Amino acid sequence: MAAHAFVIAEAGVNHNGSLDLALQLIDVAAAAGADAVKFQTFNADDLVTRDAPKAAYQQRNMDGGASSSSQYDMLRRLQLDRAAHDALRRHCAEQGVEFMSTAFDLRSLDLLCEVGIKRLKVGSGEITNGPLLLAMARRHVPVILSTGMSTLEEIHAALGVLAFGFIGTAEKPSEAAFDAAFTAAEGQAALARLVTILHCTTEYPAPYEDVNLRALDTLRESFGCSVGLSDHSPGIAIPIAAVARGASTIEKHFTLDRALPGPDHAASLTPQELRDMIAGIRAVEAAIGDGQKVPRPSEVANIRIARRSLVAARPIRAGEVLGEDALAVKRPGGGVSPMRYWDRLDRPAERSYAADEMIE
């Protein structure tokens, strides 16, 4: 049976602070065949200082490129309250798609767990946020860890915090305790069971030359966890390629309209592109197969049509010694294989043959 990649349609903040837009995004994700639709949950007061600058892509994509407002002002306009989260979770259940959201602070983590989230997502920017990682691990639910902008050493450190929290040791948190939890058999088992590591390039859009899909192999070999891709490159080719390379999870931003104002719309898929991406992923999954090189069921009937047999090149008398002028190689298959051509040369014919008759 083909593996099923878990596809997360990343709505993020592409609702622009509107619950109605957020509900429409859920409808689009469900119609496209996504497994989950993910938002972002944060309190601007807990996330950024009042004068934190915007990223360059945020400045380009907000309000026609205006940069007068701070990151704090932008996030205040995009955050959703508890009632909105309850409405989103209910609508996801009605549409048959899993509700997810990335928690960016401890209060948001509490809110998501109260809402009843099934798995937690760590954004790339939080991979060094030890207190948040530990609080997530102590919830003892699956964690999806994005690793944009990070090194293997930083990923190792983050996994150590998660392992420490999963194990539930009474030891005081410390770098030494985290490392011990990471190397312990119990910690490794917990990480393998509960953590999916997403390779990611944190740029919007991410240049193809910076995607580095081979890092999926490096992450899998280095940490023994399930791996996937959080993709910000243009188009749908890269996520499909990642699934062919063994990605178990795909996360991709989508929007109702790329022309909408907001930090992430311009680097997001349209509804049709989201459908096309998921269809491509499912096609690749079906095509991966079991690795055995044998005729597949759909091609067996064509073997006789496409292959050839040894036939009489001209009328042959019984007992006649067969020379090269007596044997030909023609379709259909099913008779003596042409690979036995040389075995039949210089041997007497066991009976008479008409021209084009298969040699027995």
Coordinates of N, CA and C in Angstrom, one line a residue, residues 39-48 72 75-76 78-80 85 101-114 117 120-123 125-127 129-137 139:
F39 N -3.4 27.3 11.0 CA -3.4 28.8 11.2 C -2.2 29.1 12.1
Q40 N -2.1 30.3 12.6 CA -1.1 30.8 13.5 C -1.7 31.4 14.7
T41 N -1.3 31.0 15.9 CA -2.0 31.5 17.1 C -0.9 32.2 18.0
F42 N -1.2 33.5 18.3 CA -0.2 34.3 19.0 C -0.8 35.5 19.7
N43 N -0.1 36.0 20.7 CA -0.5 37.2 21.3 C 0.7 38.2 21.0
A44 N 0.4 39.3 20.3 CA 1.4 40.2 19.8 C 2.2 40.7 21.0
D45 N 1.5 40.9 22.2 CA 2.2 41.4 23.4 C 3.3 40.4 23.9
D46 N 3.1 39.1 23.6 CA 4.0 38.1 24.1 C 5.1 37.8 23.0
L47 N 4.8 38.2 21.8 CA 5.7 37.7 20.7 C 6.8 38.7 20.3
V48 N 6.5 40.0 20.2 CA 7.4 41.0 19.7 C 7.4 42.2 20.6
Y72 N 4.8 44.6 15.4 CA 3.8 44.5 16.5 C 2.4 45.0 16.0
L75 N 1.0 42.4 13.6 CA 0.5 41.2 14.3 C -0.8 41.4 15.1
R76 N -0.9 42.6 15.7 CA -2.1 42.9 16.5 C -3.3 42.8 15.6
L78 N -3.7 40.9 13.0 CA -3.8 39.5 12.5 C -4.2 38.4 13.5
Q79 N -4.1 38.8 14.8 CA -4.3 37.7 15.8 C -5.8 37.4 16.0
L80 N -6.1 36.2 16.3 CA -7.5 35.7 16.4 C -7.8 35.4 17.9
H85 N -11.1 30.8 17.4 CA -10.4 29.5 17.4 C -11.5 28.4 17.5
S101 N -2.8 24.7 14.4 CA -2.3 26.1 14.4 C -0.9 26.0 15.1
T102 N -0.1 27.0 14.7 CA 1.2 27.1 15.3 C 1.1 28.0 16.5
A103 N 1.5 27.5 17.7 CA 1.5 28.4 18.9 C 2.9 29.1 19.0
F104 N 2.8 30.4 19.2 CA 4.0 31.2 19.3 C 4.4 31.7 20.7
D105 N 3.5 31.4 21.6 CA 3.8 31.8 23.0 C 3.0 30.9 23.9
L106 N 3.3 31.0 25.2 CA 2.7 30.0 26.2 C 1.2 30.2 26.3
R107 N 0.7 31.4 26.3 CA -0.7 31.6 26.4 C -1.4 31.0 25.2
S108 N -0.8 31.1 24.0 CA -1.4 30.6 22.8 C -1.4 29.0 22.9
L109 N -0.3 28.5 23.4 CA -0.2 27.0 23.6 C -1.4 26.5 24.5
D110 N -1.6 27.2 25.6 CA -2.7 26.9 26.5 C -4.0 26.9 25.7
L111 N -4.2 28.0 24.9 CA -5.5 28.1 24.2 C -5.7 27.0 23.2
L112 N -4.7 26.6 22.5 CA -4.8 25.5 21.5 C -5.1 24.2 22.2
C113 N -4.4 24.0 23.3 CA -4.7 22.7 24.0 C -6.1 22.7 24.6
E114 N -6.6 23.8 25.0 CA -8.0 23.9 25.5 C -9.0 23.6 24.4
I117 N -6.5 20.6 20.2 CA -5.6 20.3 19.0 C -5.0 18.9 19.2
L120 N 1.0 19.5 17.7 CA 1.5 20.9 17.9 C 2.6 21.1 16.8
K121 N 2.6 22.4 16.3 CA 3.6 22.8 15.3 C 4.5 23.8 15.9
V122 N 5.8 23.6 15.7 CA 6.8 24.6 16.1 C 7.3 25.3 14.9
G123 N 7.1 26.6 14.8 CA 7.6 27.4 13.7 C 9.1 27.5 13.7
G125 N 11.1 29.9 13.6 CA 11.7 30.9 14.4 C 11.7 30.6 15.9
E126 N 11.0 29.5 16.3 CA 10.9 29.1 17.7 C 11.8 27.9 18.0
I127 N 12.7 27.5 17.1 CA 13.5 26.3 17.3 C 14.5 26.6 18.5
N129 N 13.6 28.5 21.1 CA 12.7 29.0 22.2 C 12.5 27.8 23.2
G130 N 13.6 27.6 24.0 CA 13.6 26.4 24.9 C 12.4 26.3 25.8
P131 N 12.0 27.4 26.4 CA 10.8 27.3 27.3 C 9.5 26.9 26.6
L132 N 9.3 27.4 25.4 CA 8.1 27.0 24.6 C 8.2 25.5 24.2
L133 N 9.4 25.1 23.7 CA 9.6 23.7 23.3 C 9.3 22.8 24.5
L134 N 9.8 23.1 25.7 CA 9.6 22.3 26.8 C 8.1 22.2 27.2
A135 N 7.4 23.3 27.2 CA 6.0 23.4 27.5 C 5.2 22.5 26.5
M136 N 5.6 22.6 25.2 CA 4.9 21.7 24.2 C 5.1 20.3 24.5
A137 N 6.4 19.9 24.8 CA 6.7 18.5 25.0 C 5.9 17.9 26.2
R139 N 3.0 18.5 27.0 CA 1.7 18.2 26.6 C 1.5 16.7 26.1

